[in-house]
PDB file of C-alpha atoms in Angstrom:
ATOM      1  CA  UNK F   1     -20.360  37.252 -45.346  1.00 45.00           C
ATOM      2  CA  UNK F   2     -22.796  34.755 -43.628  1.00 51.00           C
ATOM      3  CA  UNK F   3     -24.745  32.324 -45.802  1.00 57.00           C
ATOM      4  CA  UNK F   4     -28.295  33.234 -45.590  1.00 58.00           C
ATOM      5  CA  UNK F   5     -28.988  29.355 -46.419  1.00 49.00           C
ATOM      6  CA  UNK F   6     -26.932  27.505 -44.165  1.00 53.00           C
ATOM      7  CA  UNK F   7     -29.524  27.639 -41.363  1.00 57.00           C
ATOM      8  CA  UNK F   8     -32.157  25.758 -44.082  1.00 54.00           C
ATOM      9  CA  UNK F   9     -28.527  23.212 -45.337  1.00 55.00           C
ATOM     10  CA  UNK F  10     -28.355  22.668 -41.238  1.00 55.00           C
ATOM     11  CA  UNK F  11     -31.748  22.107 -40.116  1.00 55.00           C
ATOM     12  CA  UNK F  12     -31.520  19.184 -43.523  1.00 55.00           C
ATOM     13  CA  UNK F  13     -28.762  17.531 -42.412  1.00 50.00           C
ATOM     14  CA  UNK F  14     -29.964  17.664 -38.767  1.00 54.00           C
ATOM     15  CA  UNK F  15     -33.598  15.432 -40.337  1.00 54.00           C
ATOM     16  CA  UNK F  16     -31.602  13.146 -42.452  1.00 61.00           C
ATOM     17  CA  UNK F  17     -30.089  11.727 -38.767  1.00 62.00           C
ATOM     18  CA  UNK F  18     -32.411   8.883 -37.255  1.00 67.00           C
ATOM     19  CA  UNK F  19     -34.032  10.374 -33.729  1.00 72.00           C
ATOM     20  CA  UNK F  20     -32.042   8.484 -31.884  1.00 67.00           C
ATOM     21  CA  UNK F  21     -28.440   9.878 -32.844  1.00 71.00           C
ATOM     22  CA  UNK F  22     -29.609  13.686 -31.795  1.00 74.00           C
ATOM     23  CA  UNK F  23     -30.652  12.331 -28.851  1.00 82.00           C
ATOM     24  CA  UNK F  24     -28.447  14.708 -25.892  1.00 84.00           C
ATOM     25  CA  UNK F  25     -26.334  11.531 -24.965  1.00 86.00           C
ATOM     26  CA  UNK F  26     -25.679  10.465 -28.132  1.00 87.00           C
ATOM     27  CA  UNK F  27     -23.700  13.617 -29.156  1.00 89.00           C
ATOM     28  CA  UNK F  28     -21.934  13.298 -25.906  1.00 92.00           C
ATOM     29  CA  UNK F  29     -21.010   9.597 -26.503  1.00 92.00           C
ATOM     30  CA  UNK F  30     -19.473  11.119 -30.069  1.00 92.00           C
ATOM     31  CA  UNK F  31     -18.516  14.201 -29.323  1.00 94.00           C
ATOM     32  CA  UNK F  32     -15.455  11.963 -26.326  1.00 95.00           C
ATOM     33  CA  UNK F  33     -15.647   8.769 -29.075  1.00 95.00           C
ATOM     34  CA  UNK F  34     -14.116  10.944 -30.994  1.00 95.00           C
ATOM     35  CA  UNK F  35     -12.639  13.806 -29.459  1.00 96.00           C
ATOM     36  CA  UNK F  36     -10.474  10.698 -28.087  1.00 96.00           C
ATOM     37  CA  UNK F  37      -9.457   8.952 -31.348  1.00 95.00           C
ATOM     38  CA  UNK F  38      -8.270  12.070 -32.689  1.00 96.00           C
ATOM     39  CA  UNK F  39      -6.023  12.451 -28.791  1.00 95.00           C
ATOM     40  CA  UNK F  40      -4.831   8.651 -29.940  1.00 94.00           C
ATOM     41  CA  UNK F  41      -3.903   9.421 -33.662  1.00 94.00           C
ATOM     42  CA  UNK F  42      -2.754  13.008 -33.371  1.00 94.00           C
ATOM     43  CA  UNK F  43      -0.704  13.100 -29.748  1.00 94.00           C
ATOM     44  CA  UNK F  44       3.186  13.027 -30.989  1.00 93.00           C
ATOM     45  CA  UNK F  45       1.505  16.690 -32.409  1.00 93.00           C
ATOM     46  CA  UNK F  46      -0.427  17.701 -28.976  1.00 92.00           C
ATOM     47  CA  UNK F  47       1.505  16.322 -26.447  1.00 92.00           C
ATOM     48  CA  UNK F  48       3.526  19.243 -24.268  1.00 92.00           C
ATOM     49  CA  UNK F  49       6.410  16.577 -23.735  1.00 92.00           C
ATOM     50  CA  UNK F  50       7.721  12.784 -24.416  1.00 92.00           C
ATOM     51  CA  UNK F  51       5.920  10.719 -22.434  1.00 92.00           C
ATOM     52  CA  UNK F  52       9.415   9.171 -20.663  1.00 91.00           C
ATOM     53  CA  UNK F  53      10.746  11.955 -20.379  1.00 90.00           C
ATOM     54  CA  UNK F  54      12.901  12.653 -15.856  1.00 90.00           C
ATOM     55  CA  UNK F  55      12.959  16.458 -17.275  1.00 88.00           C
ATOM     56  CA  UNK F  56      10.109  17.779 -14.779  1.00 90.00           C
ATOM     57  CA  UNK F  57      10.247  18.776 -11.027  1.00 91.00           C
ATOM     58  CA  UNK F  58       8.706  14.827  -9.413  1.00 92.00           C
ATOM     59  CA  UNK F  59       5.185  15.139  -8.183  1.00 92.00           C
ATOM     60  CA  UNK F  60       4.571  18.159  -9.286  1.00 91.00           C
ATOM     61  CA  UNK F  61       0.371  19.743  -9.144  1.00 91.00           C
ATOM     62  CA  UNK F  62      -1.742  21.201 -11.911  1.00 92.00           C
ATOM     63  CA  UNK F  63       0.379  23.516 -13.168  1.00 88.00           C
ATOM     64  CA  UNK F  64       1.260  26.293 -16.453  1.00 87.00           C
ATOM     65  CA  UNK F  65       3.339  24.262 -18.654  1.00 83.00           C
ATOM     66  CA  UNK F  66       1.866  21.076 -16.831  1.00 87.00           C
ATOM     67  CA  UNK F  67      -1.644  21.408 -17.075  1.00 91.00           C
ATOM     68  CA  UNK F  68      -2.013  17.845 -15.055  1.00 93.00           C
ATOM     69  CA  UNK F  69       0.671  17.473 -12.930  1.00 92.00           C
ATOM     70  CA  UNK F  70       4.243  15.445 -12.868  1.00 93.00           C
ATOM     71  CA  UNK F  71       4.593  11.646 -11.876  1.00 92.00           C
ATOM     72  CA  UNK F  72       7.463  10.244  -9.333  1.00 91.00           C
ATOM     73  CA  UNK F  73      10.261  10.107 -11.862  1.00 90.00           C
ATOM     74  CA  UNK F  74       9.456  13.746 -13.510  1.00 91.00           C
ATOM     75  CA  UNK F  75       6.794  13.178 -16.412  1.00 94.00           C
ATOM     76  CA  UNK F  76       4.381  15.092 -17.817  1.00 94.00           C
ATOM     77  CA  UNK F  77       0.726  13.090 -16.953  1.00 95.00           C
ATOM     78  CA  UNK F  78      -0.905  15.049 -19.700  1.00 95.00           C
ATOM     79  CA  UNK F  79       1.401  13.915 -21.696  1.00 95.00           C
ATOM     80  CA  UNK F  80       1.521  10.036 -21.292  1.00 95.00           C
ATOM     81  CA  UNK F  81      -2.169  10.395 -20.995  1.00 96.00           C
ATOM     82  CA  UNK F  82      -2.903  11.796 -24.016  1.00 95.00           C
ATOM     83  CA  UNK F  83       0.196   8.965 -25.710  1.00 95.00           C
ATOM     84  CA  UNK F  84      -2.365   6.086 -23.693  1.00 94.00           C
ATOM     85  CA  UNK F  85      -4.884   6.572 -26.077  1.00 95.00           C
ATOM     86  CA  UNK F  86      -2.234   5.559 -28.575  1.00 93.00           C
ATOM     87  CA  UNK F  87      -1.916   2.440 -26.348  1.00 92.00           C
ATOM     88  CA  UNK F  88      -5.069   1.490 -24.395  1.00 93.00           C
ATOM     89  CA  UNK F  89      -7.584   2.384 -26.788  1.00 94.00           C
ATOM     90  CA  UNK F  90      -6.247   0.488 -29.777  1.00 94.00           C
ATOM     91  CA  UNK F  91      -5.964  -2.638 -28.070  1.00 93.00           C
ATOM     92  CA  UNK F  92      -9.343  -2.339 -27.426  1.00 94.00           C
ATOM     93  CA  UNK F  93     -10.481  -2.698 -30.106  1.00 94.00           C
ATOM     94  CA  UNK F  94      -8.130  -4.946 -31.778  1.00 94.00           C
ATOM     95  CA  UNK F  95      -9.665  -6.546 -28.690  1.00 93.00           C
ATOM     96  CA  UNK F  96     -13.193  -7.001 -29.452  1.00 94.00           C
ATOM     97  CA  UNK F  97     -12.938  -7.308 -33.348  1.00 94.00           C
ATOM     98  CA  UNK F  98     -10.634 -11.247 -31.985  1.00 95.00           C
ATOM     99  CA  UNK F  99     -13.900 -11.647 -29.669  1.00 94.00           C
ATOM    100  CA  UNK F 100     -16.397 -10.943 -32.743  1.00 93.00           C
ATOM    101  CA  UNK F 101     -15.193 -12.939 -34.938  1.00 93.00           C
ATOM    102  CA  UNK F 102     -13.795 -15.637 -32.904  1.00 94.00           C
ATOM    103  CA  UNK F 103     -17.488 -16.178 -31.091  1.00 93.00           C
ATOM    104  CA  UNK F 104     -19.486 -14.869 -33.586  1.00 90.00           C
ATOM    105  CA  UNK F 105     -18.608 -17.518 -36.183  1.00 89.00           C
ATOM    106  CA  UNK F 106     -18.095 -20.333 -32.720  1.00 91.00           C
ATOM    107  CA  UNK F 107     -21.924 -19.564 -32.808  1.00 90.00           C
ATOM    108  CA  UNK F 108     -22.715 -19.396 -35.875  1.00 87.00           C
ATOM    109  CA  UNK F 109     -21.536 -22.603 -36.529  1.00 87.00           C
ATOM    110  CA  UNK F 110     -23.408 -23.891 -33.222  1.00 88.00           C
ATOM    111  CA  UNK F 111     -26.707 -22.171 -34.110  1.00 85.00           C
ATOM    112  CA  UNK F 112     -26.818 -23.446 -37.822  1.00 81.00           C
ATOM    113  CA  UNK F 113     -24.974 -26.417 -37.693  1.00 82.00           C
ATOM    114  CA  UNK F 114     -26.608 -27.854 -34.008  1.00 75.00           C
ATOM    115  CA  UNK F 115     -26.229 -31.669 -32.400  1.00 81.00           C
ATOM    116  CA  UNK F 116     -22.367 -32.397 -32.107  1.00 85.00           C
ATOM    117  CA  UNK F 117     -21.187 -29.212 -33.046  1.00 84.00           C
ATOM    118  CA  UNK F 118     -23.084 -26.612 -31.657  1.00 85.00           C
ATOM    119  CA  UNK F 119     -22.664 -29.040 -28.140  1.00 90.00           C
ATOM    120  CA  UNK F 120     -19.084 -29.150 -28.542  1.00 91.00           C
ATOM    121  CA  UNK F 121     -19.060 -25.129 -28.467  1.00 91.00           C
ATOM    122  CA  UNK F 122     -21.559 -24.527 -25.883  1.00 92.00           C
ATOM    123  CA  UNK F 123     -20.223 -26.644 -23.294  1.00 91.00           C
ATOM    124  CA  UNK F 124     -16.743 -24.832 -23.998  1.00 92.00           C
ATOM    125  CA  UNK F 125     -18.222 -21.397 -23.148  1.00 92.00           C
ATOM    126  CA  UNK F 126     -19.535 -22.466 -20.666  1.00 92.00           C
ATOM    127  CA  UNK F 127     -16.944 -23.827 -19.268  1.00 92.00           C
ATOM    128  CA  UNK F 128     -15.414 -20.060 -19.683  1.00 92.00           C
ATOM    129  CA  UNK F 129     -18.542 -18.949 -18.100  1.00 91.00           C
ATOM    130  CA  UNK F 130     -18.021 -21.282 -15.088  1.00 91.00           C
ATOM    131  CA  UNK F 131     -15.208 -18.595 -13.660  1.00 90.00           C
ATOM    132  CA  UNK F 132     -15.030 -15.089 -12.305  1.00 90.00           C
ATOM    133  CA  UNK F 133     -14.352 -12.906 -15.635  1.00 89.00           C
ATOM    134  CA  UNK F 134     -11.551 -11.314 -14.011  1.00 89.00           C
ATOM    135  CA  UNK F 135     -10.092 -14.357 -12.022  1.00 91.00           C
ATOM    136  CA  UNK F 136     -10.222 -16.061 -14.867  1.00 92.00           C
ATOM    137  CA  UNK F 137      -8.126 -13.722 -16.771  1.00 92.00           C
ATOM    138  CA  UNK F 138      -5.882 -12.861 -14.371  1.00 92.00           C
ATOM    139  CA  UNK F 139      -5.072 -16.887 -14.095  1.00 92.00           C
ATOM    140  CA  UNK F 140      -4.467 -16.574 -17.803  1.00 92.00           C
ATOM    141  CA  UNK F 141      -2.984 -14.007 -18.154  1.00 92.00           C
ATOM    142  CA  UNK F 142       0.197 -15.075 -15.907  1.00 91.00           C
ATOM    143  CA  UNK F 143       0.444 -18.374 -17.188  1.00 92.00           C
ATOM    144  CA  UNK F 144       1.106 -17.026 -19.928  1.00 90.00           C
ATOM    145  CA  UNK F 145       3.060 -14.305 -18.745  1.00 88.00           C
ATOM    146  CA  UNK F 146       2.864 -11.109 -17.972  1.00 85.00           C
ATOM    147  CA  UNK F 147       2.779  -8.247 -21.129  1.00 88.00           C
ATOM    148  CA  UNK F 148       0.136  -5.837 -23.488  1.00 88.00           C
ATOM    149  CA  UNK F 149      -0.692  -9.383 -26.147  1.00 89.00           C
ATOM    150  CA  UNK F 150      -0.130 -11.322 -23.456  1.00 91.00           C
ATOM    151  CA  UNK F 151      -3.349  -9.181 -20.912  1.00 92.00           C
ATOM    152  CA  UNK F 152      -5.074  -8.803 -25.075  1.00 92.00           C
ATOM    153  CA  UNK F 153      -5.438 -12.837 -25.355  1.00 92.00           C
ATOM    154  CA  UNK F 154      -5.897 -13.783 -21.959  1.00 93.00           C
ATOM    155  CA  UNK F 155      -9.379 -11.096 -22.622  1.00 93.00           C
ATOM    156  CA  UNK F 156     -10.081 -13.080 -25.304  1.00 93.00           C
ATOM    157  CA  UNK F 157     -10.433 -16.199 -24.170  1.00 93.00           C
ATOM    158  CA  UNK F 158     -13.384 -15.177 -21.123  1.00 93.00           C
ATOM    159  CA  UNK F 159     -14.904 -12.592 -23.601  1.00 93.00           C
ATOM    160  CA  UNK F 160     -15.427 -14.660 -26.451  1.00 93.00           C
ATOM    161  CA  UNK F 161     -18.155 -16.902 -24.957  1.00 93.00           C
ATOM    162  CA  UNK F 162     -21.138 -13.863 -25.085  1.00 92.00           C
ATOM    163  CA  UNK F 163     -20.568 -13.712 -28.330  1.00 93.00           C
ATOM    164  CA  UNK F 164     -20.352 -17.062 -29.316  1.00 92.00           C
ATOM    165  CA  UNK F 165     -23.694 -17.586 -27.094  1.00 92.00           C
ATOM    166  CA  UNK F 166     -25.358 -14.488 -28.848  1.00 90.00           C
ATOM    167  CA  UNK F 167     -24.714 -15.707 -31.990  1.00 90.00           C
ATOM    168  CA  UNK F 168     -26.631 -19.484 -31.410  1.00 90.00           C
ATOM    169  CA  UNK F 169     -29.142 -17.665 -30.390  1.00 88.00           C
ATOM    170  CA  UNK F 170     -29.680 -15.375 -33.888  1.00 86.00           C
ATOM    171  CA  UNK F 171     -29.113 -17.941 -35.826  1.00 85.00           C
ATOM    172  CA  UNK F 172     -31.640 -20.027 -34.786  1.00 84.00           C
ATOM    173  CA  UNK F 173     -34.179 -18.417 -35.153  1.00 81.00           C
ATOM    174  CA  UNK F 174     -33.257 -17.427 -38.357  1.00 80.00           C
ATOM    175  CA  UNK F 175     -31.855 -20.509 -39.813  1.00 73.00           C
ATOM    176  CA  UNK F 176     -35.634 -21.952 -40.053  1.00 72.00           C
ATOM    177  CA  UNK F 177     -37.011 -18.767 -42.271  1.00 74.00           C
ATOM    178  CA  UNK F 178     -38.917 -19.335 -45.646  1.00 73.00           C
ATOM    179  CA  UNK F 179     -35.487 -17.488 -47.167  1.00 67.00           C
ATOM    180  CA  UNK F 180     -32.751 -20.041 -45.920  1.00 70.00           C
ATOM    181  CA  UNK F 181     -34.737 -23.354 -46.115  1.00 68.00           C
ATOM    182  CA  UNK F 182     -35.618 -21.969 -50.206  1.00 72.00           C
ATOM    183  CA  UNK F 183     -31.453 -21.790 -50.303  1.00 69.00           C
ATOM    184  CA  UNK F 184     -31.105 -24.687 -48.952  1.00 68.00           C
ATOM    185  CA  UNK F 185     -33.367 -25.658 -51.090  1.00 67.00           C
ATOM    186  CA  UNK F 186     -31.202 -24.813 -54.262  1.00 68.00           C
ATOM    187  CA  UNK F 187     -28.523 -26.566 -52.887  1.00 67.00           C
ATOM    188  CA  UNK F 188     -26.767 -24.157 -51.160  1.00 68.00           C
ATOM    189  CA  UNK F 189     -23.676 -25.271 -49.432  1.00 69.00           C
ATOM    190  CA  UNK F 190     -23.903 -25.057 -45.566  1.00 66.00           C
ATOM    191  CA  UNK F 191     -21.159 -22.367 -45.903  1.00 72.00           C
ATOM    192  CA  UNK F 192     -22.875 -20.256 -48.525  1.00 72.00           C
ATOM    193  CA  UNK F 193     -26.035 -20.322 -47.413  1.00 73.00           C
ATOM    194  CA  UNK F 194     -25.742 -19.005 -43.079  1.00 72.00           C
ATOM    195  CA  UNK F 195     -22.192 -16.523 -45.077  1.00 72.00           C
ATOM    196  CA  UNK F 196     -25.332 -14.814 -47.938  1.00 72.00           C
ATOM    197  CA  UNK F 197     -28.682 -15.863 -45.604  1.00 72.00           C
ATOM    198  CA  UNK F 198     -27.955 -15.467 -42.721  1.00 77.00           C
ATOM    199  CA  UNK F 199     -25.540 -13.308 -41.316  1.00 79.00           C
ATOM    200  CA  UNK F 200     -26.554 -10.229 -42.491  1.00 78.00           C
ATOM    201  CA  UNK F 201     -29.657 -11.136 -40.496  1.00 79.00           C
ATOM    202  CA  UNK F 202     -28.032 -10.562 -37.126  1.00 82.00           C
ATOM    203  CA  UNK F 203     -25.334  -8.356 -37.065  1.00 84.00           C
ATOM    204  CA  UNK F 204     -27.646  -5.528 -35.718  1.00 84.00           C
ATOM    205  CA  UNK F 205     -27.228  -7.010 -32.087  1.00 86.00           C
ATOM    206  CA  UNK F 206     -23.760  -8.801 -32.746  1.00 90.00           C
ATOM    207  CA  UNK F 207     -22.358  -4.805 -33.418  1.00 90.00           C
ATOM    208  CA  UNK F 208     -24.643  -3.174 -30.197  1.00 88.00           C
ATOM    209  CA  UNK F 209     -22.926  -5.965 -28.181  1.00 90.00           C
ATOM    210  CA  UNK F 210     -19.319  -4.794 -29.299  1.00 92.00           C
ATOM    211  CA  UNK F 211     -19.911  -1.147 -28.999  1.00 91.00           C
ATOM    212  CA  UNK F 212     -21.558  -1.718 -25.395  1.00 89.00           C
ATOM    213  CA  UNK F 213     -18.134  -4.020 -25.033  1.00 92.00           C
ATOM    214  CA  UNK F 214     -16.609  -1.946 -25.343  1.00 93.00           C
ATOM    215  CA  UNK F 215     -15.888  -0.331 -22.335  1.00 92.00           C
ATOM    216  CA  UNK F 216     -15.270  -3.437 -20.060  1.00 92.00           C
ATOM    217  CA  UNK F 217     -12.332  -4.346 -22.709  1.00 94.00           C
ATOM    218  CA  UNK F 218     -11.196  -0.893 -22.232  1.00 94.00           C
ATOM    219  CA  UNK F 219     -11.520  -1.515 -17.566  1.00 94.00           C
ATOM    220  CA  UNK F 220     -10.327  -5.592 -18.627  1.00 93.00           C
ATOM    221  CA  UNK F 221      -7.178  -4.664 -20.001  1.00 93.00           C
ATOM    222  CA  UNK F 222      -6.295  -1.535 -17.542  1.00 93.00           C
ATOM    223  CA  UNK F 223      -7.096  -3.614 -14.198  1.00 92.00           C
ATOM    224  CA  UNK F 224      -4.751  -6.086 -15.717  1.00 93.00           C
ATOM    225  CA  UNK F 225      -2.040  -3.380 -16.165  1.00 92.00           C
ATOM    226  CA  UNK F 226      -3.046  -2.455 -12.952  1.00 92.00           C
ATOM    227  CA  UNK F 227      -2.304  -5.812 -11.537  1.00 90.00           C
ATOM    228  CA  UNK F 228       0.640  -6.064 -12.912  1.00 89.00           C
ATOM    229  CA  UNK F 229      -0.181  -8.462 -15.842  1.00 90.00           C
ATOM    230  CA  UNK F 230      -0.716  -6.122 -18.714  1.00 88.00           C
ATOM    231  CA  UNK F 231       1.357  -3.581 -19.763  1.00 84.00           C
ATOM    232  CA  UNK F 232       5.261  -2.330 -18.559  1.00 83.00           C
ATOM    233  CA  UNK F 233       6.572   1.058 -17.250  1.00 81.00           C
ATOM    234  CA  UNK F 234       7.211   2.664 -18.827  1.00 84.00           C
ATOM    235  CA  UNK F 235       5.221   2.543 -21.055  1.00 87.00           C
ATOM    236  CA  UNK F 236       2.218   5.525 -21.157  1.00 90.00           C
ATOM    237  CA  UNK F 237      -0.832   2.650 -20.807  1.00 91.00           C
ATOM    238  CA  UNK F 238      -3.418   3.963 -18.055  1.00 94.00           C
ATOM    239  CA  UNK F 239      -4.492   1.153 -16.244  1.00 93.00           C
ATOM    240  CA  UNK F 240      -0.321   1.090 -15.255  1.00 92.00           C
ATOM    241  CA  UNK F 241      -0.301   4.579 -14.452  1.00 93.00           C
ATOM    242  CA  UNK F 242      -3.281   4.048 -12.329  1.00 93.00           C
ATOM    243  CA  UNK F 243      -1.727   2.263 -10.267  1.00 92.00           C
ATOM    244  CA  UNK F 244       1.347   4.012  -9.405  1.00 90.00           C
ATOM    245  CA  UNK F 245      -1.024   6.295  -8.618  1.00 90.00           C
ATOM    246  CA  UNK F 246      -1.532   3.960  -5.328  1.00 87.00           C
ATOM    247  CA  UNK F 247       2.242   4.942  -4.671  1.00 85.00           C
ATOM    248  CA  UNK F 248       1.568   8.264  -4.326  1.00 87.00           C
ATOM    249  CA  UNK F 249      -2.115   8.355  -2.742  1.00 83.00           C
ATOM    250  CA  UNK F 250      -1.410  11.846  -1.679  1.00 87.00           C
ATOM    251  CA  UNK F 251      -0.281  13.935  -4.843  1.00 89.00           C
ATOM    252  CA  UNK F 252      -3.439  12.107  -5.691  1.00 91.00           C
ATOM    253  CA  UNK F 253      -3.184  13.559  -9.659  1.00 93.00           C
ATOM    254  CA  UNK F 254      -1.752  10.675  -9.913  1.00 93.00           C
ATOM    255  CA  UNK F 255      -4.601   8.485 -10.774  1.00 93.00           C
ATOM    256  CA  UNK F 256      -6.582  11.187 -10.721  1.00 94.00           C
ATOM    257  CA  UNK F 257      -6.054  11.945 -14.661  1.00 95.00           C
ATOM    258  CA  UNK F 258      -5.478   8.809 -16.022  1.00 95.00           C
ATOM    259  CA  UNK F 259      -8.387   7.032 -14.030  1.00 95.00           C
ATOM    260  CA  UNK F 260     -11.034   9.983 -15.638  1.00 96.00           C
ATOM    261  CA  UNK F 261      -8.897   9.267 -18.814  1.00 96.00           C
ATOM    262  CA  UNK F 262     -10.596   5.849 -18.415  1.00 96.00           C
ATOM    263  CA  UNK F 263     -14.062   6.404 -17.760  1.00 95.00           C
ATOM    264  CA  UNK F 264     -14.525   8.768 -20.475  1.00 96.00           C
ATOM    265  CA  UNK F 265     -13.941   6.412 -23.054  1.00 96.00           C
ATOM    266  CA  UNK F 266     -16.333   3.918 -21.694  1.00 95.00           C
ATOM    267  CA  UNK F 267     -19.161   5.865 -20.670  1.00 95.00           C
ATOM    268  CA  UNK F 268     -18.419   7.991 -24.826  1.00 95.00           C
ATOM    269  CA  UNK F 269     -18.402   3.737 -25.457  1.00 94.00           C
ATOM    270  CA  UNK F 270     -21.782   2.926 -23.888  1.00 93.00           C
ATOM    271  CA  UNK F 271     -23.811   5.894 -25.341  1.00 92.00           C
ATOM    272  CA  UNK F 272     -23.151   4.837 -28.390  1.00 92.00           C
ATOM    273  CA  UNK F 273     -23.318   0.763 -27.502  1.00 89.00           C
ATOM    274  CA  UNK F 274     -27.383   2.392 -25.891  1.00 88.00           C
ATOM    275  CA  UNK F 275     -27.439   4.524 -29.582  1.00 88.00           C
ATOM    276  CA  UNK F 276     -26.936   2.276 -31.828  1.00 86.00           C
ATOM    277  CA  UNK F 277     -29.084  -0.476 -29.686  1.00 84.00           C
ATOM    278  CA  UNK F 278     -32.348   1.923 -30.249  1.00 80.00           C
ATOM    279  CA  UNK F 279     -31.891   3.313 -34.034  1.00 80.00           C
ATOM    280  CA  UNK F 280     -31.688  -0.595 -35.485  1.00 77.00           C
ATOM    281  CA  UNK F 281     -34.526  -1.114 -32.985  1.00 66.00           C
ATOM    282  CA  UNK F 282     -37.205  -0.893 -35.139  1.00 52.00           C
ATOM    283  CA  UNK F 283     -39.763  -0.139 -32.133  1.00 52.00           C
ATOM    284  CA  UNK F 284     -37.530   1.045 -29.613  1.00 45.00           C
ATOM    285  CA  UNK F 285     -36.870   4.015 -32.420  1.00 43.00           C
ATOM    286  CA  UNK F 286     -40.762   4.492 -33.432  1.00 47.00           C
ATOM    287  CA  UNK F 287     -41.382   5.200 -29.162  1.00 45.00           C
ATOM    288  CA  UNK F 288     -38.214   7.495 -29.889  1.00 42.00           C
ATOM    289  CA  UNK F 289     -39.760   9.689 -32.637  1.00 45.00           C
ATOM    290  CA  UNK F 290     -43.366   9.771 -31.234  1.00 48.00           C
ATOM    291  CA  UNK F 291     -40.974  11.106 -27.870  1.00 49.00           C
ATOM    292  CA  UNK F 292     -39.806  13.554 -30.376  1.00 46.00           C
ATOM    293  CA  UNK F 293     -43.109  14.847 -31.440  1.00 46.00           C
TER     294      UNK F 293
END
């Protein structure tokens, strides 16, 4: 028997959500992101085949028994795409977290202390910015050796300066405010003031940048694997799977489905980043609410 109060409960629950999170693109981004996270966690239960097993017909097109076809070694592409989520998504999230920590801490120190500390950190960031991102990541990955770990370190080298520059600008705008100056006059240490008074007021824009940067980090990691500087066979990593599909271009499904996996994850986190920005910006949130009314 249906609950007559269920519609009212759903309306109350929906009303509690900020208007920005009720937009169609926000809902699409949340659904896709949650779906991929569930696939990454439950891949051993959901995958129909062993991703490394070479037990199916080679280069079989999509059909019953192998809904995304098979590759040139007879491996099920659907299973490899699911297991690839366990490789690509966690490494991408780890990379973004590391970039936020390294770049955010260095940028906060540069903005708060200024003088030679800020100049040293910013000149180092400018040095990284002087090189094309992909080229520098390729050089670092090639110098360290081809592996997923080294690919993550290579992308970290080119990713942290963006967070350092943004954080420095935000901290410089906050450090002269009354509550920060009052704390310093009361004898608070620089690190205590930075941790308690400054950083909580600059985390919003950094969080938005990090969410938007997940897609970029995934593309960079996949690009390095595509070029042979990341994951090595037989690892089911999406960039490496796309690279293997180039070798059999007539069998379109080999590269198409891992490429679509990359595309959907990038779109989902871009939608989430845009929504988070709208939700945290009071002017944008107010405009969305007025438009909805």
